GROMACS .gro file of N, CA, C and O in nm:
model
  492
    1UNK      N    1   8.982   7.230  10.447
    1UNK     CA    2   8.983   7.369  10.396
    1UNK      C    3   8.853   7.427  10.436
    1UNK      O    4   8.766   7.382  10.362
    2UNK      N    5   8.847   7.557  10.504
    2UNK     CA    6   8.748   7.623  10.500
    2UNK      C    7   8.682   7.672  10.385
    2UNK      O    8   8.759   7.736  10.304
    3UNK      N    9   8.547   7.673  10.393
    3UNK     CA   10   8.494   7.739  10.260
    3UNK      C   11   8.372   7.812  10.302
    3UNK      O   12   8.281   7.767  10.407
    4UNK      N   13   8.354   7.956  10.267
    4UNK     CA   14   8.238   8.028  10.275
    4UNK      C   15   8.147   8.027  10.176
    4UNK      O   16   8.197   8.106  10.050
    5UNK      N   17   8.035   8.048  10.148
    5UNK     CA   18   7.940   8.063  10.062
    5UNK      C   19   7.812   8.172  10.097
    5UNK      O   20   7.723   8.145  10.169
    6UNK      N   21   7.808   8.253  10.037
    6UNK     CA   22   7.694   8.357  10.023
    6UNK      C   23   7.573   8.312   9.958
    6UNK      O   24   7.584   8.253   9.843
    7UNK      N   25   7.436   8.309  10.024
    7UNK     CA   26   7.366   8.294   9.916
    7UNK      C   27   7.227   8.413   9.988
    7UNK      O   28   7.226   8.451  10.057
    8UNK      N   29   7.139   8.449   9.866
    8UNK     CA   30   7.027   8.525   9.856
    8UNK      C   31   6.970   8.602   9.767
    8UNK      O   32   7.047   8.587   9.672
    9UNK      N   33   6.904   8.672   9.765
    9UNK     CA   34   6.822   8.739   9.639
    9UNK      C   35   6.964   8.834   9.583
    9UNK      O   36   6.990   8.915   9.678
   10UNK      N   37   6.942   8.856   9.472
   10UNK     CA   38   7.035   8.971   9.417
   10UNK      C   39   6.973   9.098   9.369
   10UNK      O   40   7.039   9.190   9.375
   11UNK      N   41   6.843   9.082   9.421
   11UNK     CA   42   6.748   9.215   9.411
   11UNK      C   43   6.665   9.250   9.517
   11UNK      O   44   6.590   9.145   9.566
   12UNK      N   45   6.661   9.393   9.571
   12UNK     CA   46   6.560   9.371   9.695
   12UNK      C   47   6.490   9.528   9.648
   12UNK      O   48   6.580   9.607   9.600
   13UNK      N   49   6.424   9.540   9.673
   13UNK     CA   50   6.300   9.643   9.664
   13UNK      C   51   6.341   9.760   9.825
   13UNK      O   52   6.382   9.702   9.901
   14UNK      N   53   6.366   9.911   9.754
   14UNK     CA   54   6.383   9.997   9.846
   14UNK      C   55   6.299   9.998   9.982
   14UNK      O   56   6.169   9.933   9.929
   15UNK      N   57   6.326   9.993  10.080
   15UNK     CA   58   6.245  10.015  10.205
   15UNK      C   59   6.201   9.846  10.284
   15UNK      O   60   6.207   9.849  10.373
   16UNK      N   61   6.287   9.761  10.168
   16UNK     CA   62   6.246   9.605  10.224
   16UNK      C   63   6.380   9.553  10.293
   16UNK      O   64   6.470   9.664  10.306
   17UNK      N   65   6.391   9.445  10.354
   17UNK     CA   66   6.501   9.404  10.407
   17UNK      C   67   6.572   9.313  10.343
   17UNK      O   68   6.520   9.194  10.284
   18UNK      N   69   6.689   9.320  10.359
   18UNK     CA   70   6.781   9.235  10.263
   18UNK      C   71   6.861   9.135  10.340
   18UNK      O   72   6.890   9.153  10.482
   19UNK      N   73   6.850   9.009  10.294
   19UNK     CA   74   6.916   8.895  10.404
   19UNK      C   75   6.959   8.795  10.326
   19UNK      O   76   6.950   8.755  10.210
   20UNK      N   77   7.087   8.792  10.374
   20UNK     CA   78   7.191   8.669  10.319
   20UNK      C   79   7.237   8.592  10.418
   20UNK      O   80   7.230   8.604  10.521
   21UNK      N   81   7.247   8.468  10.386
   21UNK     CA   82   7.296   8.366  10.446
   21UNK      C   83   7.455   8.320  10.406
   21UNK      O   84   7.483   8.294  10.279
   22UNK      N   85   7.514   8.299  10.486
   22UNK     CA   86   7.675   8.201  10.488
   22UNK      C   87   7.661   8.074  10.525
   22UNK      O   88   7.646   8.042  10.629
   23UNK      N   89   7.700   7.994  10.428
   23UNK     CA   90   7.715   7.877  10.480
   23UNK      C   91   7.844   7.836  10.484
   23UNK      O   92   7.929   7.856  10.384
   24UNK      N   93   7.899   7.767  10.604
   24UNK     CA   94   8.054   7.731  10.643
   24UNK      C   95   8.052   7.615  10.616
   24UNK      O   96   7.995   7.499  10.643
   25UNK      N   97   8.184   7.559  10.558
   25UNK     CA   98   8.208   7.434  10.568
   25UNK      C   99   8.361   7.416  10.563
   25UNK      O  100   8.453   7.527  10.555
   26UNK      N  101   8.401   7.312  10.620
   26UNK     CA  102   8.516   7.288  10.680
   26UNK      C  103   8.594   7.364  10.852
   26UNK      O  104   8.719   7.349  10.861
   27UNK      N  105   8.499   7.412  10.886
   27UNK     CA  106   8.495   7.477  11.032
   27UNK      C  107   8.384   7.514  11.085
   27UNK      O  108   8.275   7.477  11.023
   28UNK      N  109   8.387   7.507  11.212
   28UNK     CA  110   8.249   7.528  11.294
   28UNK      C  111   8.214   7.670  11.309
   28UNK      O  112   8.356   7.718  11.394
   29UNK      N  113   8.115   7.723  11.314
   29UNK     CA  114   8.093   7.835  11.362
   29UNK      C  115   8.107   7.864  11.534
   29UNK      O  116   8.092   7.973  11.582
   30UNK      N  117   8.111   7.760  11.568
   30UNK     CA  118   8.127   7.771  11.751
   30UNK      C  119   8.276   7.766  11.772
   30UNK      O  120   8.276   7.728  11.919
   31UNK      N  121   8.344   7.705  11.692
   31UNK     CA  122   8.494   7.694  11.748
   31UNK      C  123   8.555   7.802  11.809
   31UNK      O  124   8.511   7.923  11.766
   32UNK      N  125   8.610   7.775  11.902
   32UNK     CA  126   8.677   7.901  11.994
   32UNK      C  127   8.740   8.012  11.885
   32UNK      O  128   8.833   7.986  11.797
   33UNK      N  129   8.721   8.133  11.933
   33UNK     CA  130   8.786   8.262  11.889
   33UNK      C  131   8.777   8.250  11.708
   33UNK      O  132   8.886   8.296  11.625
   34UNK      N  133   8.674   8.218  11.665
   34UNK     CA  134   8.616   8.252  11.545
   34UNK      C  135   8.524   8.381  11.547
   34UNK      O  136   8.413   8.348  11.649
   35UNK      N  137   8.572   8.457  11.429
   35UNK     CA  138   8.457   8.569  11.440
   35UNK      C  139   8.414   8.568  11.274
   35UNK      O  140   8.478   8.538  11.174
   36UNK      N  141   8.269   8.551  11.253
   36UNK     CA  142   8.229   8.564  11.141
   36UNK      C  143   8.145   8.697  11.118
   36UNK      O  144   8.039   8.711  11.168
   37UNK      N  145   8.221   8.747  11.004
   37UNK     CA  146   8.170   8.887  10.981
   37UNK      C  147   8.105   8.901  10.799
   37UNK      O  148   8.110   8.847  10.760
   38UNK      N  149   8.005   8.994  10.817
   38UNK     CA  150   7.981   9.049  10.678
   38UNK      C  151   8.059   9.187  10.654
   38UNK      O  152   8.052   9.255  10.736
   39UNK      N  153   8.098   9.194  10.530
   39UNK     CA  154   8.177   9.311  10.488
   39UNK      C  155   8.113   9.330  10.339
   39UNK      O  156   8.066   9.233  10.254
   40UNK      N  157   8.104   9.448  10.328
   40UNK     CA  158   8.059   9.513  10.164
   40UNK      C  159   8.144   9.604  10.100
   40UNK      O  160   8.215   9.666  10.167
   41UNK      N  161   8.116   9.603   9.972
   41UNK     CA  162   8.189   9.694   9.889
   41UNK      C  163   8.101   9.737   9.778
   41UNK      O  164   8.061   9.691   9.671
   42UNK      N  165   8.046   9.854   9.821
   42UNK     CA  166   7.982   9.936   9.727
   42UNK      C  167   8.062   9.974   9.557
   42UNK      O  168   8.164   9.958   9.584
   43UNK      N  169   7.984   9.970   9.448
   43UNK     CA  170   8.056   9.995   9.329
   43UNK      C  171   8.137  10.144   9.333
   43UNK      O  172   8.091  10.250   9.386
   44UNK      N  173   8.242  10.127   9.304
   44UNK     CA  174   8.366  10.242   9.293
   44UNK      C  175   8.419  10.260   9.418
   44UNK      O  176   8.478  10.389   9.453
   45UNK      N  177   8.338  10.199   9.590
   45UNK     CA  178   8.412  10.236   9.672
   45UNK      C  179   8.493  10.164   9.757
   45UNK      O  180   8.495  10.024   9.701
   46UNK      N  181   8.573  10.168   9.849
   46UNK     CA  182   8.629  10.055   9.952
   46UNK      C  183   8.510   9.971  10.010
   46UNK      O  184   8.389   9.976  10.018
   47UNK      N  185   8.584   9.858  10.086
   47UNK     CA  186   8.549   9.792  10.175
   47UNK      C  187   8.479   9.831  10.290
   47UNK      O  188   8.541   9.915  10.345
   48UNK      N  189   8.364   9.778  10.326
   48UNK     CA  190   8.297   9.827  10.448
   48UNK      C  191   8.268   9.750  10.545
   48UNK      O  192   8.187   9.642  10.494
   49UNK      N  193   8.309   9.748  10.639
   49UNK     CA  194   8.258   9.649  10.759
   49UNK      C  195   8.158   9.641  10.809
   49UNK      O  196   8.096   9.774  10.849
   50UNK      N  197   8.028   9.540  10.803
   50UNK     CA  198   7.907   9.567  10.886
   50UNK      C  199   7.885   9.513  11.027
   50UNK      O  200   7.829   9.585  11.097
   51UNK      N  201   7.973   9.392  11.049
   51UNK     CA  202   7.940   9.351  11.170
   51UNK      C  203   7.960   9.208  11.192
   51UNK      O  204   8.011   9.149  11.087
   52UNK      N  205   8.007   9.150  11.306
   52UNK     CA  206   8.029   9.001  11.330
   52UNK      C  207   7.929   8.947  11.450
   52UNK      O  208   7.853   9.012  11.497
   53UNK      N  209   7.943   8.816  11.390
   53UNK     CA  210   7.872   8.745  11.529
   53UNK      C  211   7.996   8.628  11.558
   53UNK      O  212   8.052   8.611  11.488
   54UNK      N  213   8.019   8.624  11.691
   54UNK     CA  214   8.124   8.561  11.765
   54UNK      C  215   8.104   8.452  11.761
   54UNK      O  216   7.999   8.396  11.788
   55UNK      N  217   8.225   8.351  11.806
   55UNK     CA  218   8.201   8.184  11.842
   55UNK      C  219   8.067   8.194  11.959
   55UNK      O  220   8.033   8.104  11.989
   56UNK      N  221   8.112   8.271  12.015
   56UNK     CA  222   8.015   8.264  12.166
   56UNK      C  223   7.858   8.305  12.113
   56UNK      O  224   7.764   8.266  12.209
   57UNK      N  225   7.858   8.368  12.005
   57UNK     CA  226   7.704   8.401  11.975
   57UNK      C  227   7.692   8.545  11.989
   57UNK      O  228   7.565   8.604  11.934
   58UNK      N  229   7.767   8.623  12.052
   58UNK     CA  230   7.769   8.748  12.079
   58UNK      C  231   7.784   8.849  11.950
   58UNK      O  232   7.833   8.788  11.829
   59UNK      N  233   7.738   8.934  11.920
   59UNK     CA  234   7.725   9.040  11.796
   59UNK      C  235   7.797   9.181  11.833
   59UNK      O  236   7.773   9.215  11.933
   60UNK      N  237   7.814   9.211  11.714
   60UNK     CA  238   7.899   9.357  11.719
   60UNK      C  239   7.877   9.403  11.568
   60UNK      O  240   7.906   9.343  11.454
   61UNK      N  241   7.838   9.533  11.600
   61UNK     CA  242   7.781   9.606  11.454
   61UNK      C  243   7.860   9.765  11.452
   61UNK      O  244   7.902   9.838  11.515
   62UNK      N  245   7.869   9.749  11.312
   62UNK     CA  246   7.934   9.900  11.274
   62UNK      C  247   7.848  10.015  11.306
   62UNK      O  248   7.715   9.992  11.312
   63UNK      N  249   7.896  10.131  11.383
   63UNK     CA  250   7.790  10.230  11.467
   63UNK      C  251   7.681  10.291  11.325
   63UNK      O  252   7.578  10.311  11.369
   64UNK      N  253   7.726  10.308  11.216
   64UNK     CA  254   7.660  10.369  11.108
   64UNK      C  255   7.549  10.251  11.074
   64UNK      O  256   7.477  10.331  10.998
   65UNK      N  257   7.552  10.148  11.082
   65UNK     CA  258   7.461  10.049  11.021
   65UNK      C  259   7.381   9.976  11.142
   65UNK      O  260   7.284   9.905  11.120
   66UNK      N  261   7.407   9.996  11.281
   66UNK     CA  262   7.360   9.918  11.389
   66UNK      C  263   7.201   9.943  11.389
   66UNK      O  264   7.156   9.817  11.418
   67UNK      N  265   7.155  10.051  11.353
   67UNK     CA  266   7.020  10.035  11.374
   67UNK      C  267   6.934   9.966  11.280
   67UNK      O  268   6.821   9.962  11.314
   68UNK      N  269   6.995   9.919  11.164
   68UNK     CA  270   6.940   9.832  11.087
   68UNK      C  271   6.966   9.676  11.049
   68UNK      O  272   6.931   9.642  10.970
   69UNK      N  273   7.081   9.673  11.141
   69UNK     CA  274   7.121   9.540  11.126
   69UNK      C  275   7.136   9.423  11.240
   69UNK      O  276   7.100   9.453  11.330
   70UNK      N  277   7.104   9.302  11.169
   70UNK     CA  278   7.117   9.193  11.271
   70UNK      C  279   7.177   9.064  11.230
   70UNK      O  280   7.162   9.045  11.104
   71UNK      N  281   7.271   9.015  11.297
   71UNK     CA  282   7.339   8.919  11.250
   71UNK      C  283   7.289   8.784  11.359
   71UNK      O  284   7.329   8.821  11.471
   72UNK      N  285   7.281   8.671  11.285
   72UNK     CA  286   7.214   8.576  11.366
   72UNK      C  287   7.295   8.425  11.303
   72UNK      O  288   7.353   8.451  11.217
   73UNK      N  289   7.273   8.338  11.374
   73UNK     CA  290   7.329   8.198  11.355
   73UNK      C  291   7.255   8.063  11.365
   73UNK      O  292   7.160   8.086  11.462
   74UNK      N  293   7.244   7.987  11.296
   74UNK     CA  294   7.212   7.851  11.315
   74UNK      C  295   7.309   7.757  11.315
   74UNK      O  296   7.379   7.692  11.210
   75UNK      N  297   7.328   7.726  11.426
   75UNK     CA  298   7.446   7.623  11.461
   75UNK      C  299   7.434   7.495  11.403
   75UNK      O  300   7.511   7.416  11.351
   76UNK      N  301   7.294   7.429  11.388
   76UNK     CA  302   7.254   7.307  11.341
   76UNK      C  303   7.315   7.310  11.198
   76UNK      O  304   7.348   7.196  11.135
   77UNK      N  305   7.287   7.401  11.119
   77UNK     CA  306   7.335   7.410  10.971
   77UNK      C  307   7.456   7.485  10.957
   77UNK      O  308   7.493   7.504  10.849
   78UNK      N  309   7.539   7.486  11.055
   78UNK     CA  310   7.675   7.555  11.037
   78UNK      C  311   7.654   7.723  10.921
   78UNK      O  312   7.739   7.739  10.843
   79UNK      N  313   7.557   7.794  10.961
   79UNK     CA  314   7.528   7.921  10.902
   79UNK      C  315   7.535   8.023  10.978
   79UNK      O  316   7.488   8.023  11.095
   80UNK      N  317   7.551   8.142  10.933
   80UNK     CA  318   7.490   8.262  10.974
   80UNK      C  319   7.443   8.372  10.887
   80UNK      O  320   7.470   8.362  10.768
   81UNK      N  321   7.322   8.429  10.923
   81UNK     CA  322   7.286   8.532  10.837
   81UNK      C  323   7.299   8.696  10.870
   81UNK      O  324   7.290   8.718  10.989
   82UNK      N  325   7.301   8.748  10.767
   82UNK     CA  326   7.279   8.904  10.754
   82UNK      C  327   7.153   8.947  10.744
   82UNK      O  328   7.105   8.917  10.631
   83UNK      N  329   7.064   9.019  10.819
   83UNK     CA  330   6.942   9.113  10.817
   83UNK      C  331   6.972   9.262  10.808
   83UNK      O  332   7.022   9.299  10.889
   84UNK      N  333   6.953   9.321  10.704
   84UNK     CA  334   6.967   9.486  10.702
   84UNK      C  335   6.843   9.555  10.651
   84UNK      O  336   6.759   9.489  10.522
   85UNK      N  337   6.766   9.594  10.709
   85UNK     CA  338   6.621   9.681  10.689
   85UNK      C  339   6.667   9.812  10.637
   85UNK      O  340   6.748   9.865  10.652
   86UNK      N  341   6.534   9.818  10.578
   86UNK     CA  342   6.509   9.979  10.526
   86UNK      C  343   6.602  10.000  10.431
   86UNK      O  344   6.666  10.107  10.425
   87UNK      N  345   6.634   9.904  10.356
   87UNK     CA  346   6.729   9.917  10.264
   87UNK      C  347   6.714  10.058  10.145
   87UNK      O  348   6.589  10.045  10.113
   88UNK      N  349   6.827  10.102  10.096
   88UNK     CA  350   6.794  10.219   9.988
   88UNK      C  351   6.895  10.178   9.866
   88UNK      O  352   7.004  10.104   9.898
   89UNK      N  353   6.911  10.262   9.771
   89UNK     CA  354   6.995  10.203   9.642
   89UNK      C  355   7.149  10.221   9.707
   89UNK      O  356   7.251  10.171   9.638
   90UNK      N  357   7.159  10.303   9.812
   90UNK     CA  358   7.284  10.330   9.882
   90UNK      C  359   7.344  10.172   9.914
   90UNK      O  360   7.435  10.148   9.959
   91UNK      N  361   7.238  10.126   9.941
   91UNK     CA  362   7.309   9.949   9.991
   91UNK      C  363   7.353   9.902   9.912
   91UNK      O  364   7.366   9.759   9.942
   92UNK      N  365   7.342   9.929   9.757
   92UNK     CA  366   7.366   9.833   9.665
   92UNK      C  367   7.526   9.775   9.667
   92UNK      O  368   7.612   9.903   9.683
   93UNK      N  369   7.590   9.661   9.658
   93UNK     CA  370   7.699   9.637   9.692
   93UNK      C  371   7.738   9.499   9.671
   93UNK      O  372   7.609   9.411   9.663
   94UNK      N  373   7.854   9.457   9.664
   94UNK     CA  374   7.874   9.319   9.656
   94UNK      C  375   7.909   9.279   9.829
   94UNK      O  376   7.984   9.372   9.913
   95UNK      N  377   7.848   9.197   9.871
   95UNK     CA  378   7.837   9.146  10.009
   95UNK      C  379   7.920   9.015  10.030
   95UNK      O  380   7.893   8.915   9.962
   96UNK      N  381   8.032   9.003  10.109
   96UNK     CA  382   8.088   8.919  10.152
   96UNK      C  383   8.059   8.875  10.274
   96UNK      O  384   8.074   8.971  10.404
   97UNK      N  385   8.108   8.715  10.322
   97UNK     CA  386   8.121   8.652  10.441
   97UNK      C  387   8.223   8.619  10.451
   97UNK      O  388   8.298   8.538  10.364
   98UNK      N  389   8.272   8.644  10.589
   98UNK     CA  390   8.437   8.636  10.601
   98UNK      C  391   8.448   8.572  10.754
   98UNK      O  392   8.362   8.585  10.815
   99UNK      N  393   8.578   8.494  10.778
   99UNK     CA  394   8.596   8.434  10.872
   99UNK      C  395   8.736   8.515  10.939
   99UNK      O  396   8.861   8.553  10.882
  100UNK      N  397   8.710   8.533  11.079
  100UNK     CA  398   8.862   8.615  11.125
  100UNK      C  399   8.881   8.562  11.261
  100UNK      O  400   8.800   8.488  11.324
  101UNK      N  401   8.981   8.573  11.345
  101UNK     CA  402   9.024   8.495  11.454
  101UNK      C  403   9.037   8.599  11.572
  101UNK      O  404   9.087   8.586  11.681
  102UNK      N  405   8.995   8.750  11.556
  102UNK     CA  406   8.998   8.836  11.636
  102UNK      C  407   8.878   8.919  11.586
  102UNK      O  408   8.825   8.970  11.532
  103UNK      N  409   8.806   9.006  11.729
  103UNK     CA  410   8.705   9.073  11.723
  103UNK      C  411   8.725   9.210  11.659
  103UNK      O  412   8.742   9.318  11.725
  104UNK      N  413   8.768   9.189  11.533
  104UNK     CA  414   8.789   9.339  11.464
  104UNK      C  415   8.694   9.376  11.349
  104UNK      O  416   8.586   9.309  11.304
  105UNK      N  417   8.730   9.533  11.340
  105UNK     CA  418   8.628   9.593  11.264
  105UNK      C  419   8.675   9.641  11.123
  105UNK      O  420   8.632   9.700  11.028
  106UNK      N  421   8.812   9.605  11.126
  106UNK     CA  422   8.892   9.653  10.990
  106UNK      C  423   8.892   9.513  10.910
  106UNK      O  424   8.934   9.400  10.948
  107UNK      N  425   8.822   9.566  10.783
  107UNK     CA  426   8.806   9.433  10.681
  107UNK      C  427   8.948   9.382  10.652
  107UNK      O  428   8.924   9.230  10.644
  108UNK      N  429   9.074   9.409  10.656
  108UNK     CA  430   9.214   9.339  10.655
  108UNK      C  431   9.225   9.253  10.745
  108UNK      O  432   9.301   9.208  10.704
  109UNK      N  433   9.158   9.251  10.849
  109UNK     CA  434   9.178   9.184  10.954
  109UNK      C  435   9.094   9.035  10.906
  109UNK      O  436   9.152   8.914  10.976
  110UNK      N  437   9.028   9.019  10.830
  110UNK     CA  438   8.949   8.866  10.807
  110UNK      C  439   9.029   8.808  10.686
  110UNK      O  440   9.040   8.883  10.583
  111UNK      N  441   9.089   8.685  10.715
  111UNK     CA  442   9.145   8.602  10.627
  111UNK      C  443   9.109   8.527  10.529
  111UNK      O  444   9.166   8.491  10.436
  112UNK      N  445   8.968   8.488  10.542
  112UNK     CA  446   8.890   8.419  10.473
  112UNK      C  447   8.791   8.467  10.444
  112UNK      O  448   8.712   8.512  10.519
  113UNK      N  449   8.727   8.449  10.288
  113UNK     CA  450   8.631   8.512  10.226
  113UNK      C  451   8.559   8.439  10.139
  113UNK      O  452   8.618   8.339  10.095
  114UNK      N  453   8.420   8.483  10.140
  114UNK     CA  454   8.335   8.389  10.031
  114UNK      C  455   8.373   8.480   9.911
  114UNK      O  456   8.423   8.565   9.903
  115UNK      N  457   8.311   8.424   9.806
  115UNK     CA  458   8.330   8.460   9.680
  115UNK      C  459   8.271   8.600   9.639
  115UNK      O  460   8.297   8.670   9.548
  116UNK      N  461   8.150   8.627   9.753
  116UNK     CA  462   8.099   8.758   9.736
  116UNK      C  463   7.957   8.728   9.657
  116UNK      O  464   7.955   8.667   9.574
  117UNK      N  465   7.892   8.828   9.684
  117UNK     CA  466   7.741   8.843   9.590
  117UNK      C  467   7.680   8.953   9.571
  117UNK      O  468   7.665   9.032   9.687
  118UNK      N  469   7.631   8.980   9.476
  118UNK     CA  470   7.590   9.114   9.430
  118UNK      C  471   7.451   9.135   9.466
  118UNK      O  472   7.372   9.063   9.448
  119UNK      N  473   7.444   9.269   9.562
  119UNK     CA  474   7.305   9.268   9.574
  119UNK      C  475   7.254   9.414   9.556
  119UNK      O  476   7.335   9.528   9.535
  120UNK      N  477   7.179   9.424   9.446
  120UNK     CA  478   7.123   9.567   9.384
  120UNK      C  479   6.980   9.625   9.471
  120UNK      O  480   6.885   9.512   9.469
  121UNK      N  481   6.994   9.712   9.500
  121UNK     CA  482   6.839   9.759   9.573
  121UNK      C  483   6.765   9.863   9.459
  121UNK      O  484   6.866   9.963   9.436
  122UNK      N  485   6.660   9.850   9.445
  122UNK     CA  486   6.587   9.873   9.314
  122UNK      C  487   6.462   9.831   9.315
  122UNK      O  488   6.430   9.722   9.322
  123UNK      N  489   6.376   9.946   9.251
  123UNK     CA  490   6.257   9.914   9.254
  123UNK      C  491   6.212   9.878   9.091
  123UNK      O  492   6.115   9.844   9.040
   0.00000   0.00000   0.00000
């Protein structure tokens, strides 16, 4: 059974870089037709797709976040990582790592989710 687990700091200072890692067990991030995405939910708002890294290593980001986002992977550890630079309090949210089977931008297309991790941007 696949499991995804987010890890990283729960508090980030404004203007700094948010960095989260997702550790995957029960599946390989290089298995064909797997898309590994980051999705967030700010307080009181809906889900927002941030971007994904595909089984090929290719990436695709939300246009609204593209200039600040980087998703990378470590295949030896079966992990993928989100970096979001120049954060502001508006980046405060619960961040989820997820798995899907197609290159989707709709959060509802991702069927397997980590438990989520709260990240607060504040000084």
